[in-house]
Short mmCIF file of C-alpha atoms and ligand atoms in Angstrom, two decimals:
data_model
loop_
_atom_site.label_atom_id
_atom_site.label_comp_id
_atom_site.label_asym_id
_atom_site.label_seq_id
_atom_site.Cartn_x
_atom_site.Cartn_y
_atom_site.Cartn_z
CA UNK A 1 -23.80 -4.47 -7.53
CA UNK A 2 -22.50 -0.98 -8.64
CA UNK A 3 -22.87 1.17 -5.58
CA UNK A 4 -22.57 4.93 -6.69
CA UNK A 5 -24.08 4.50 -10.32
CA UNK A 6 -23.86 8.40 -10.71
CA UNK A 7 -20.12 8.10 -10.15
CA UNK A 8 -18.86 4.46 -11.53
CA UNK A 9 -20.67 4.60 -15.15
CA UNK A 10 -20.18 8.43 -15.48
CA UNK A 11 -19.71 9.18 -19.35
CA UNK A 12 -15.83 9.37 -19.88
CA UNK A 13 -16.66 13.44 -20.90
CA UNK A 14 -18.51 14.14 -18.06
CA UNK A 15 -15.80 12.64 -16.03
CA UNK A 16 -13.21 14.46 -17.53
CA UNK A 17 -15.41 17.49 -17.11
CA UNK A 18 -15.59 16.66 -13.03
CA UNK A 19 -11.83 15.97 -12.95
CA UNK A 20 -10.85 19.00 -14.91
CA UNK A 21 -13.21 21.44 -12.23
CA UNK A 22 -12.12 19.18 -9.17
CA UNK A 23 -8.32 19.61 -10.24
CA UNK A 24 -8.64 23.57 -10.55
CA UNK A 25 -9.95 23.95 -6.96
CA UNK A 26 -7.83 21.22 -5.29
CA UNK A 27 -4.67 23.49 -7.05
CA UNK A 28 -6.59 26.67 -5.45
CA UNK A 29 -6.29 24.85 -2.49
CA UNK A 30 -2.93 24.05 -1.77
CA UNK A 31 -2.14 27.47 -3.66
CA UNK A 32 -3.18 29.34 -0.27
CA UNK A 33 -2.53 26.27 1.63
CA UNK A 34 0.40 24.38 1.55
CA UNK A 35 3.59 26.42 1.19
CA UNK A 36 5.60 23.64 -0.41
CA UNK A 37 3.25 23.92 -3.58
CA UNK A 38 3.15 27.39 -3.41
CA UNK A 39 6.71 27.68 -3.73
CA UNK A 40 6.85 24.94 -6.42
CA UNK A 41 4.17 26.04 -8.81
CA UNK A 42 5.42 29.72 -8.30
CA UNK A 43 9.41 28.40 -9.61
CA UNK A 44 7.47 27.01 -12.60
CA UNK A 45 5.51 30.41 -13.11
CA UNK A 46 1.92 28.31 -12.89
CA UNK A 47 -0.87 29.82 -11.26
CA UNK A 48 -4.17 27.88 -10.58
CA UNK A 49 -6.28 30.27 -13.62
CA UNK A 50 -3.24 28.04 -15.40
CA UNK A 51 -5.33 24.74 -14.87
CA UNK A 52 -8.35 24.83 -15.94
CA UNK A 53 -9.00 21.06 -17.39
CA UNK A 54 -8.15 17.72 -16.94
CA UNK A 55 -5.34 17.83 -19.87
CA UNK A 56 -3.48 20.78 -17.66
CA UNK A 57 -2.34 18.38 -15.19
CA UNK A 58 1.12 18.01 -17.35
CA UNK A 59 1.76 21.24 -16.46
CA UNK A 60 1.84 20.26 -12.62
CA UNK A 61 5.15 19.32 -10.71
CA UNK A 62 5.23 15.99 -9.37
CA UNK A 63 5.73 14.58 -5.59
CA UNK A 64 7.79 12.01 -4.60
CA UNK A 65 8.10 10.21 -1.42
CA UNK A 66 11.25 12.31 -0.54
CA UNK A 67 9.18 15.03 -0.42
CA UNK A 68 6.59 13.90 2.35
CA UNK A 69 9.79 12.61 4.11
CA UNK A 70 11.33 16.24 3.80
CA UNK A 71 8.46 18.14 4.64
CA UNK A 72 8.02 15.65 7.77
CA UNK A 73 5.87 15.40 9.77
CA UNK A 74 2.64 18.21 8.64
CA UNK A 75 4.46 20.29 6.19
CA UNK A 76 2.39 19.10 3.21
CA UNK A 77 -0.32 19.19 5.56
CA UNK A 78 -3.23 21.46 3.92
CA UNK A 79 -6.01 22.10 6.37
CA UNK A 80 -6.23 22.97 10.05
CA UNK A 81 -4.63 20.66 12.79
CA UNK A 82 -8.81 21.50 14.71
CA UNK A 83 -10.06 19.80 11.24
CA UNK A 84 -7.94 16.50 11.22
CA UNK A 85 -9.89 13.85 12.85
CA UNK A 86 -7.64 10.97 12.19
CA UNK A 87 -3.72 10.17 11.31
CA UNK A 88 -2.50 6.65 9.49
CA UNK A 89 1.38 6.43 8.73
CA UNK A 90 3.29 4.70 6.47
CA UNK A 91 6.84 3.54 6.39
CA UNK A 92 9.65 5.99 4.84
CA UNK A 93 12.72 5.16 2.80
CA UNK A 94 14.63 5.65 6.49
CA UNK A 95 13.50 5.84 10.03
CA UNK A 96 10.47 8.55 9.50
CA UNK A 97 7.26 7.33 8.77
CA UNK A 98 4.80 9.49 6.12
CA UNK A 99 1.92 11.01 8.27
CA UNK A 100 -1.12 11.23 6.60
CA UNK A 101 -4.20 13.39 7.99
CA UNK A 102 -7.73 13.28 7.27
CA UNK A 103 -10.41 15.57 7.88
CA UNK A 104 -13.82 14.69 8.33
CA UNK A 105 -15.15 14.95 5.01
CA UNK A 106 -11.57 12.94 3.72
CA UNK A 107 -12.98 9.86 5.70
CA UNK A 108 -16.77 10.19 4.18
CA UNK A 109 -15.22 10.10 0.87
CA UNK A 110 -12.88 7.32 1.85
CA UNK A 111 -15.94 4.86 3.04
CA UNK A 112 -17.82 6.10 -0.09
CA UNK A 113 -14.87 4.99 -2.09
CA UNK A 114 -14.58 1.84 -0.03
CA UNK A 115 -18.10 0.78 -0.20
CA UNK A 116 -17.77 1.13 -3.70
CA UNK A 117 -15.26 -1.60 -3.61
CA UNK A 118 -16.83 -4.00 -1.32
CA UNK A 119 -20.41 -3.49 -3.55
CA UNK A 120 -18.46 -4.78 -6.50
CA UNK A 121 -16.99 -7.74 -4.65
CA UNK A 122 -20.92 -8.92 -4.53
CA UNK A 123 -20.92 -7.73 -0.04
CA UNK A 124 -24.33 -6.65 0.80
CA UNK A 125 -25.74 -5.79 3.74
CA UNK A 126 -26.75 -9.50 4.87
CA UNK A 127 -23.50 -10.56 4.90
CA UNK A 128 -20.60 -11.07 8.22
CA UNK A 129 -17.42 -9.62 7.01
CA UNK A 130 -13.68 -10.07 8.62
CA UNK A 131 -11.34 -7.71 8.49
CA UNK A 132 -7.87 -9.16 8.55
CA UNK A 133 -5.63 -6.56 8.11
CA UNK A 134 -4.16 -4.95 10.86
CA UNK A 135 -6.16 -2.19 12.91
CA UNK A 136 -3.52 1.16 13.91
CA UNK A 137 -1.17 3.26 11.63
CA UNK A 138 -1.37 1.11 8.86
CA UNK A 139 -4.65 2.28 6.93
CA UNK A 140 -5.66 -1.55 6.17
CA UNK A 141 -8.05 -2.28 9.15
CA UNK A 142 -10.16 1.05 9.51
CA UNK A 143 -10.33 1.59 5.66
CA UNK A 144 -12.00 -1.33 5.07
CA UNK A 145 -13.76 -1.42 8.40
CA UNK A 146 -15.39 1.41 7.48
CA UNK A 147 -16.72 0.48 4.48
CA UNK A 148 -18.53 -2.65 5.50
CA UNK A 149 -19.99 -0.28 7.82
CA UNK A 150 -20.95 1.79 5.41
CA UNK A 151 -22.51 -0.98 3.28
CA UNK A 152 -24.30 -1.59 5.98
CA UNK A 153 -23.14 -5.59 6.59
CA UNK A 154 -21.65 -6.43 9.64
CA UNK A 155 -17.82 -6.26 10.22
CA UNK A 156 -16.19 -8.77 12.55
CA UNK A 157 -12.93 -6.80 13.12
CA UNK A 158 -10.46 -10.05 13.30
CA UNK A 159 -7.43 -7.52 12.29
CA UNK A 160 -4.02 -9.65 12.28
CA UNK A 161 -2.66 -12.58 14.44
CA UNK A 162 -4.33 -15.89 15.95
CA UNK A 163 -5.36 -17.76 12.72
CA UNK A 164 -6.51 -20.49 14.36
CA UNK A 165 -8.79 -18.39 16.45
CA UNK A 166 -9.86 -16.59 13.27
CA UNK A 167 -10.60 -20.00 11.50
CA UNK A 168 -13.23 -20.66 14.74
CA UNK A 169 -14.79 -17.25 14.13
CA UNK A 170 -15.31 -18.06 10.30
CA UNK A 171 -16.67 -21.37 11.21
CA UNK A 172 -19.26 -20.12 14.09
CA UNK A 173 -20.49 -16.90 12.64
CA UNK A 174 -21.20 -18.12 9.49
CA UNK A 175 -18.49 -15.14 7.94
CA UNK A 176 -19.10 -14.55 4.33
CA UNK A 177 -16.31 -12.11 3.16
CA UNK A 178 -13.03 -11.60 4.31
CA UNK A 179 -10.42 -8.97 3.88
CA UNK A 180 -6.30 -9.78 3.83
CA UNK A 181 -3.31 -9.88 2.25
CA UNK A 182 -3.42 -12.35 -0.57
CA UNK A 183 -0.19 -14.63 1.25
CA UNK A 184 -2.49 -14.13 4.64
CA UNK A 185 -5.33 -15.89 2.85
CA UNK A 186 -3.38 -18.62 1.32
CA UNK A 187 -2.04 -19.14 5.22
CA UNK A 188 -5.14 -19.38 6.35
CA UNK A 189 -6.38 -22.33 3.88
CA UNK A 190 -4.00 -24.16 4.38
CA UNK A 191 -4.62 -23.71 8.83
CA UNK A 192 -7.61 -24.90 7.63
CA UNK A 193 -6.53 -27.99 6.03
CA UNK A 194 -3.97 -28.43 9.40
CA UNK A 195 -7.07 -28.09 11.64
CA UNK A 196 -9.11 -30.33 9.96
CA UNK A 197 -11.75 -27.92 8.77
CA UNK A 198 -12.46 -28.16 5.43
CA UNK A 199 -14.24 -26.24 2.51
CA UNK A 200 -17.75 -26.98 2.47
CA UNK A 201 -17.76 -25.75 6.55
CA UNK A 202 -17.33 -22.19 5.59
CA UNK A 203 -19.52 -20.12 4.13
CA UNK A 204 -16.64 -17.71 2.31
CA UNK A 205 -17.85 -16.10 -0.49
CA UNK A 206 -15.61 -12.97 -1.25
CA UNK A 207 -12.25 -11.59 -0.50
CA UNK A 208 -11.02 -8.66 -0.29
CA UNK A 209 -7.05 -9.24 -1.40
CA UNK A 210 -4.05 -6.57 -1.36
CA UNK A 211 -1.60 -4.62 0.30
CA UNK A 212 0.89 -6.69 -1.77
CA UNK A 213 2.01 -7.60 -4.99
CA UNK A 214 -0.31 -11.57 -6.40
CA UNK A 215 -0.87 -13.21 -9.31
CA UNK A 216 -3.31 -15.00 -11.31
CA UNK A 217 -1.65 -18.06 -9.60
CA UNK A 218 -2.29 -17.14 -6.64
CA UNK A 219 -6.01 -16.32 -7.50
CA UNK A 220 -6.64 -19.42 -8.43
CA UNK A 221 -5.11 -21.40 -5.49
CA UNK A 222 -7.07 -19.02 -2.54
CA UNK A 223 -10.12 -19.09 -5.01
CA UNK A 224 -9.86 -22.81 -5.19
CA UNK A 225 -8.65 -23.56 -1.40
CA UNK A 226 -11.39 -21.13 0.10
CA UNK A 227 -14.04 -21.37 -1.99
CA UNK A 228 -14.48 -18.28 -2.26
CA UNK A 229 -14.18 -15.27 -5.34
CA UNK A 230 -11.00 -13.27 -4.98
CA UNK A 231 -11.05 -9.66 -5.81
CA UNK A 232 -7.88 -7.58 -5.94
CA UNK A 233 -8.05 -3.95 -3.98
CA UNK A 234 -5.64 -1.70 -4.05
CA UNK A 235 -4.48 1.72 -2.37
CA UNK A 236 -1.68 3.62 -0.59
CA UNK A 237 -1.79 5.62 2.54
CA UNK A 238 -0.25 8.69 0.92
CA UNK A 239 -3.64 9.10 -1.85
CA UNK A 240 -6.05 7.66 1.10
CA UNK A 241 -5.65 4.06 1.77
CA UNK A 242 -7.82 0.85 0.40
CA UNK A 243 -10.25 2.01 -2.01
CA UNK A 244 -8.29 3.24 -4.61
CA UNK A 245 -9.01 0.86 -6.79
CA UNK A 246 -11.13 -2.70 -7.32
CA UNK A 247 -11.97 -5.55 -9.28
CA UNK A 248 -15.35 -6.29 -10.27
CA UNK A 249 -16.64 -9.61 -11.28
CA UNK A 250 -14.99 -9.73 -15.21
CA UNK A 251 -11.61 -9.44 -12.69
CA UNK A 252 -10.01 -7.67 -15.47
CA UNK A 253 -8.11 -5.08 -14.19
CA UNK A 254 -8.91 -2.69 -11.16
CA UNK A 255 -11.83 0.40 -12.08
CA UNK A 256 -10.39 3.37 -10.28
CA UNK A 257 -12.59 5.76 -7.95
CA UNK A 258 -11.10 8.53 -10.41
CA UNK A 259 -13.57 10.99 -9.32
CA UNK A 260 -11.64 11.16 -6.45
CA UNK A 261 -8.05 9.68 -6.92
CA UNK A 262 -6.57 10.84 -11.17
CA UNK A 263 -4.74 8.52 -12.62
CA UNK A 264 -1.13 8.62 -15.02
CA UNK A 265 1.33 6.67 -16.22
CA UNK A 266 4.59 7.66 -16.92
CA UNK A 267 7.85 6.76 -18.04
CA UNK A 268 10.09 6.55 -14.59
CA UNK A 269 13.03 8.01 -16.27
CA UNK A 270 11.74 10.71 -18.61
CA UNK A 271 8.46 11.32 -16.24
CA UNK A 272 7.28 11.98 -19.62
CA UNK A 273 3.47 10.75 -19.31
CA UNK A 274 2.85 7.24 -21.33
CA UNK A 275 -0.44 6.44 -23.27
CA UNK A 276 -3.01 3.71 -22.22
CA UNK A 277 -1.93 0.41 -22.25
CA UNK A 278 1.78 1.05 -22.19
CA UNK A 279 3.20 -0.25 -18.63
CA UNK A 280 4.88 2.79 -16.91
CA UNK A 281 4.46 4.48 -13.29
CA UNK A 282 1.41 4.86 -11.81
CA UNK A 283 0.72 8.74 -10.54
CA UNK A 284 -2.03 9.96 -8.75
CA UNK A 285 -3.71 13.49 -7.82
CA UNK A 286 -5.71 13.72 -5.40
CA UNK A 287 -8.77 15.41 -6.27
CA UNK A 288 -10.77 15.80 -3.57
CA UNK A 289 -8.85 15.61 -0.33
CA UNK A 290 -8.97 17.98 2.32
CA UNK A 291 -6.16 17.05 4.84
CA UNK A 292 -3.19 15.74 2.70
CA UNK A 293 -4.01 16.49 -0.91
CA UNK A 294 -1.35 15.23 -3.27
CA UNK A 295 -0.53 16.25 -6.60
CA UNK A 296 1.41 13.67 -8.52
CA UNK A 297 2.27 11.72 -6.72
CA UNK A 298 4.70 9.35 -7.99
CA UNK A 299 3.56 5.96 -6.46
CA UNK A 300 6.31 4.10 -7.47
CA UNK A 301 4.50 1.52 -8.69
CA UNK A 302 4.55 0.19 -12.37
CA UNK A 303 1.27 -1.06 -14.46
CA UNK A 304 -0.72 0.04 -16.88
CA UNK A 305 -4.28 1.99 -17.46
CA UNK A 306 -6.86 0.78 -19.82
CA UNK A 307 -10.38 3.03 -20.62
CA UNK A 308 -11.67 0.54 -22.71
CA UNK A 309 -15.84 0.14 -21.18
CA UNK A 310 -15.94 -2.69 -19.01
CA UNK A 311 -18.29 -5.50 -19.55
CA UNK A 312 -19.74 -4.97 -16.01
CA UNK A 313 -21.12 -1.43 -17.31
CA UNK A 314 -18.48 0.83 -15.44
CA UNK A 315 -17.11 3.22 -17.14
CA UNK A 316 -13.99 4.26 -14.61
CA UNK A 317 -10.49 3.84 -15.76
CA UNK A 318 -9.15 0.37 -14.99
CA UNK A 319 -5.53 -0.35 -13.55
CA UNK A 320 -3.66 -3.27 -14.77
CA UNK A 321 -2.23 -5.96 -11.57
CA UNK A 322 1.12 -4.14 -10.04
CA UNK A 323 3.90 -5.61 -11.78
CA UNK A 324 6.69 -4.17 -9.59
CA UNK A 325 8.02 -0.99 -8.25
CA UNK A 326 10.62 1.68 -9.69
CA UNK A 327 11.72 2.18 -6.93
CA UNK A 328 13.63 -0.66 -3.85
CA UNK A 329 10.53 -0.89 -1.76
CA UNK A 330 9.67 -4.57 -0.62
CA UNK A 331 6.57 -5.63 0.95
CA UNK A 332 6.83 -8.01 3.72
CA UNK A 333 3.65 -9.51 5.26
CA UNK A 334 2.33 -6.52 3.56
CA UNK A 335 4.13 -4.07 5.62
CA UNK A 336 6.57 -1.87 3.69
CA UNK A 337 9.78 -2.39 4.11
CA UNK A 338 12.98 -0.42 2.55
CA UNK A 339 16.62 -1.64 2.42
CA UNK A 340 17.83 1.71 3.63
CA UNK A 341 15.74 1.24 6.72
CA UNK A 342 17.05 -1.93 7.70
CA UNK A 343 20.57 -0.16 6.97
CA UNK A 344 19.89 2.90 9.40
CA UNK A 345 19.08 0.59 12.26
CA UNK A 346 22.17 -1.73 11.68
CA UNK A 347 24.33 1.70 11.71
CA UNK A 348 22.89 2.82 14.38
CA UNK A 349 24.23 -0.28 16.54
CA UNK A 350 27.76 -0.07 17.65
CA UNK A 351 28.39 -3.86 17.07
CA UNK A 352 27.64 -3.93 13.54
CA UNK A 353 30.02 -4.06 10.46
CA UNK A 354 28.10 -1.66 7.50
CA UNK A 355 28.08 -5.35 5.67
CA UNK A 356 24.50 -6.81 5.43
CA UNK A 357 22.05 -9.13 3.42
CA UNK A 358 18.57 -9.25 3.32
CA UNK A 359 17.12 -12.37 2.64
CA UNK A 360 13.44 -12.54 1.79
CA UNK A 361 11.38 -15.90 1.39
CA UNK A 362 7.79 -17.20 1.92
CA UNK A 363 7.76 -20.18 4.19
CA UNK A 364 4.22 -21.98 4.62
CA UNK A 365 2.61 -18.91 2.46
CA UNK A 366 4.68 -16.12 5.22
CA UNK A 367 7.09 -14.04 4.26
CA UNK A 368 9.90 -14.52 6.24
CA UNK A 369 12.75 -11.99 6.38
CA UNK A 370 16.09 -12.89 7.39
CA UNK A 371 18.97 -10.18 8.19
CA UNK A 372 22.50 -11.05 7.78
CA UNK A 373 24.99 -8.69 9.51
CA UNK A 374 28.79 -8.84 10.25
CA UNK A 375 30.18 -7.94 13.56
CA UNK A 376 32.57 -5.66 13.51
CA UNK A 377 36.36 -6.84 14.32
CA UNK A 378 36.72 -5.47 17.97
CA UNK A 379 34.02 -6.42 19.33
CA UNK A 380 34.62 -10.06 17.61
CA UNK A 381 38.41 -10.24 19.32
CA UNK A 382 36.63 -9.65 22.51
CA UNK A 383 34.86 -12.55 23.30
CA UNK A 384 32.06 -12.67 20.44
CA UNK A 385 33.78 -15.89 18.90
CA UNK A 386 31.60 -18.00 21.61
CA UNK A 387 28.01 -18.52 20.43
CA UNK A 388 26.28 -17.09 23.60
CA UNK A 389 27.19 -13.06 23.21
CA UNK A 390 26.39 -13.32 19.32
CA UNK A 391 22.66 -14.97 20.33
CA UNK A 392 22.48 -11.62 22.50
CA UNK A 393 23.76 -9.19 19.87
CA UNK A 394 21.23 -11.07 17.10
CA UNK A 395 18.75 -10.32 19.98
CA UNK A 396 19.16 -6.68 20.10
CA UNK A 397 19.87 -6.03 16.14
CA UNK A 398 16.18 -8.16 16.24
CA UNK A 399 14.32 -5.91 18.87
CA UNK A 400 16.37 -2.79 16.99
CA UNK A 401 14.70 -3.53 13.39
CA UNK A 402 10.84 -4.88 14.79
CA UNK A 403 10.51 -1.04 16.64
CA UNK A 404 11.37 0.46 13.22
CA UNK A 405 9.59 -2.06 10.41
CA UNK A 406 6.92 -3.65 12.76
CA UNK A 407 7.65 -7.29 11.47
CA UNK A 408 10.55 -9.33 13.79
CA UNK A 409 13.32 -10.46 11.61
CA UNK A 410 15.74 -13.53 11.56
CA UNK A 411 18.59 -11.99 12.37
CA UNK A 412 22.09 -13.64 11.60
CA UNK A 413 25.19 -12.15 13.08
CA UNK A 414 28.23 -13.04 10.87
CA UNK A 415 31.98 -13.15 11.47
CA UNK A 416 34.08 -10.00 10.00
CA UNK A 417 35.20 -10.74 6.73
CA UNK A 418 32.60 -13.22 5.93
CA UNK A 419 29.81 -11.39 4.11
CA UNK A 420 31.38 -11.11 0.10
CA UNK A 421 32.86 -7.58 -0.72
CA UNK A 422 31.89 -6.96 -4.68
CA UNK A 423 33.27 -4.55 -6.80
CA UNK A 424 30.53 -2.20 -7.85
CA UNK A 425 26.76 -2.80 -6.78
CA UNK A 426 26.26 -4.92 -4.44
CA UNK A 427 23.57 -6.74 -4.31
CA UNK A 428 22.05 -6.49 -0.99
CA UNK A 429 18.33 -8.02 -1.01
CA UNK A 430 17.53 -11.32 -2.61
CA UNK A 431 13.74 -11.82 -2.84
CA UNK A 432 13.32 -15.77 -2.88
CA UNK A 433 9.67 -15.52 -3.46
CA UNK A 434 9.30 -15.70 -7.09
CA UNK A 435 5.93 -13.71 -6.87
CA UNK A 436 5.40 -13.98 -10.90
O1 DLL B 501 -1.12 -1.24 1.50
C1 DLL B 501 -3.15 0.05 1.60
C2 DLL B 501 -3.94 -1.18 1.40
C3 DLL B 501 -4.42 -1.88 2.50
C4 DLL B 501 -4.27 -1.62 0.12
C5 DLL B 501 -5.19 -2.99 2.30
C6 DLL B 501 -5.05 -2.74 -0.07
C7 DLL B 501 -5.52 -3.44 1.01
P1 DLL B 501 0.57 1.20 2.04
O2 DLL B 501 0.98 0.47 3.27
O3 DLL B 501 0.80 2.65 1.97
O4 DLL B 501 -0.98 1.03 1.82
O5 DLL B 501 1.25 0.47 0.81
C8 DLL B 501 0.98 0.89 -0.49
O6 DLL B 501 1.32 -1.37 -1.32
O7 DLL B 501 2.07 1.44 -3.39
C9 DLL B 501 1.70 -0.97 -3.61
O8 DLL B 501 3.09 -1.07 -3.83
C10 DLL B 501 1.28 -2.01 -2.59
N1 DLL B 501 -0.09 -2.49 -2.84
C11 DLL B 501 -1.23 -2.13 -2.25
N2 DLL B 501 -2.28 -2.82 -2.76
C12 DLL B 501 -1.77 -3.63 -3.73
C13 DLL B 501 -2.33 -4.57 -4.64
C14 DLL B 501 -1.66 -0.16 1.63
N3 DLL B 501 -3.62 -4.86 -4.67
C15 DLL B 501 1.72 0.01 -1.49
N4 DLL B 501 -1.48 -5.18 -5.51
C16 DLL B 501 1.35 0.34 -2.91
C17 DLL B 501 -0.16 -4.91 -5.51
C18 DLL B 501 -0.38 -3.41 -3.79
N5 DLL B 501 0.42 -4.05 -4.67
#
């Protein structure tokens, strides 16, 4: 069902119109309101009388994740700390998070957007939805909790942890859609299959899957293990959260709520902007937002737009799957997770040699990650050559990394020397998952 029919099968003019009168006010906006785009458009000599449609966007700087972690925690901030109601955060390239804050109206527009999504996933309003993603400062849980809100059918808000427990609740309340991360729902089949429980007991109809990187592969084994239709949604905390984007039943490619969120690609190198159906960066402006507004922001992740009409009668843009990132970021268990984090924390420790590995797998459809890390020589020569004191020290280099990433590691203390030295880049990450 097509929710907003105003909105998703909009001529592609009249859009453009929207976006081009939307983009003019939300550069008015952070004109007067955010000093770090005041200063920025002012070095390039733009004014907002400079942007006046859709095509002016070229003209506007872009924003980078540096930036958010620069201007940390409110200093992109646009409105009033009286008129933020709520605040998600998502993981930085080091130990500060992004802070994202939403006004009122920024939370009505991201249920809107999120009901959207759930309409064309075939959730109606007599349906029992779980939400598996986690509930707190990642945006997962409450996005899409308030959406099937919205909708109107009734959320069962599971969030993360005890499958088995979750497999019970699917079983006795008859749930009919469920929201994850695609590896979560393969997990959870194959519980299932452990516990003895088998397809035709569940009533699973649709699924919400993202937060991470899937396949086609993958679509077909949940589709196939559940029983269920799986839909791909997509979003970031820095343009809103889920919602950004969604399949509908063709499952070709992800229509974008670009009344609200406007879409690029561009090369990562030359940030010169690529046409449609080249695979490049995606960007986003925000057009509409109130607490955080964004404008190009580069997500980092690559794929590619298509505007060709849908079959399903929607006229937004669609987004190809995410094929990878530009940048180092991994996603573990869907949590973001970056190499130079891990690396603060290990500095930070006394103990610990600046030599390291990450090792990321998927074991029984989790990602596991492991974390190799040298000791350094004195503390080795004094008694760390007996197993006991290194269990201790993996211990704490553990409890050190879960208060920064939120996911507990393996953590592997090594003898000095033992971890290879390479000339020129080293390698540090190997990513055994083979997500292809
Ligand atoms: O992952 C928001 C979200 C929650 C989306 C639940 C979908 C479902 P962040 O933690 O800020 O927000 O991570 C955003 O995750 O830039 C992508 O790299 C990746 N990502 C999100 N959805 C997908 C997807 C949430 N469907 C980052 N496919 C993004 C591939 C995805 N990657």
């Amino acid at each position: 069902m097509i929710w907003n029919t105003n909105k998703e099968t909009m001529g592609r003019d009249e859009m453009r119109a929207l976006q081009g009168k939307r983009l003019h006010k939300i550069v008015k906006y952070v004109y007067h309101n955010v000093p770090f785009y005041r200063n920025k458009l002012q070095e390039m000599d733009i004014t907002p009388d400079d942007i006046q449609s859709i095509d002016d966007i070229v003209k506007l700087p872009f924003t980078t994740k540096q930036d958010l972690r620069d201007n940390y925690p409110f200093g992109l901030q646009a409105a009033p700390q009286s008129e933020i109601v709520r605040t998600h955060a998502s993981s930085g390239t080091t130990g500060k998070p992004t802070i994202v804050g939403y006004t009122r109206k920024d939370l009505e527009v991201w249920s809107e957007c999120m009901t959207r999504c759930l309409a064309a996933y075939g959730v109606t309003r007599d349906d029992t939805f779980s939400v598996a993603y986690g509930y707190g400062l990642f945006t997962g849980g409450l996005g899409v909790h308030y959406g099937v809100e919205n909708l109107g059918a009734a959320v069962v808000p599971t969030s993360t942890g005890n499958t088995e427990k979750h497999i019970r609740l699917i079983t006795d309340l008859g749930i009919t859609g469920i929201a994850c991360t695609p590896s979560y729902a393969l997990h959870l089949a194959e519980t299932m299959e452990k516990m003895g429980v088998k397809k035709s007991d569940i009533k699973l109809k649709s699924g919400a899957f993202g937060a991470e990187p899937w396949t086609e592969n993958m679509r077909h084994e949940i589709e196939s293990r559940l029983g269920l239709k799986a839909y791909n949604l997509y979003g970031l905390s820095e343009i809103m959260g889920p919602c950004v984007s969604y399949e509908c039943d063709c499952q070709n490619g992800s229509h974008i709520n670009e009344d609200h969120f406007f879409p690029e690609i561009i090369d990562p190198v030359t940030l010169q902007p690529l046409p449609n159906g080249e695979t490049g960066e995606l960007v986003f402006t925000t057009l509409t937002k109130e607490g955080m507004p964004l404008l190009r922001y580069r997500t980092r992740d690559l794929c590619s737009l298509d505007s060709t009409p849908c079959a399903c009668g929607r006229t937004n843009v669609r987004m190809g799957r995410v094929l990878g990132r530009s940048d180092d970021m991994l996603i573990i268990r869907g949590i973001n997770v970056f190499p130079s984090q891990v690396e603060s924390v290990l500095l930070s420790i006394a103990e610990c040699a600046p030599y390291y590995r990450i090792v990321v797998d998927r074991v029984n459809n989790l990602d596991t990650l492991t974390v190799q890390v040298e000791i350094r020589q004195e503390f080795f020569s004094q008694g760390f050559d007996t197993l006991h004191p290194i269990t201790a020290l993996e211990k704490k280099v553990a409890s050190a990394l879960k208060s920064v990433l939120s996911i507990s590691p393996i953590v592997q203390v090594k003898q000095p020397g033992s971890i290879e030295r390479v000339d020129g880049k080293t390698k540090v990450v190997t990513d055994l998952r083979n997500i292809k």
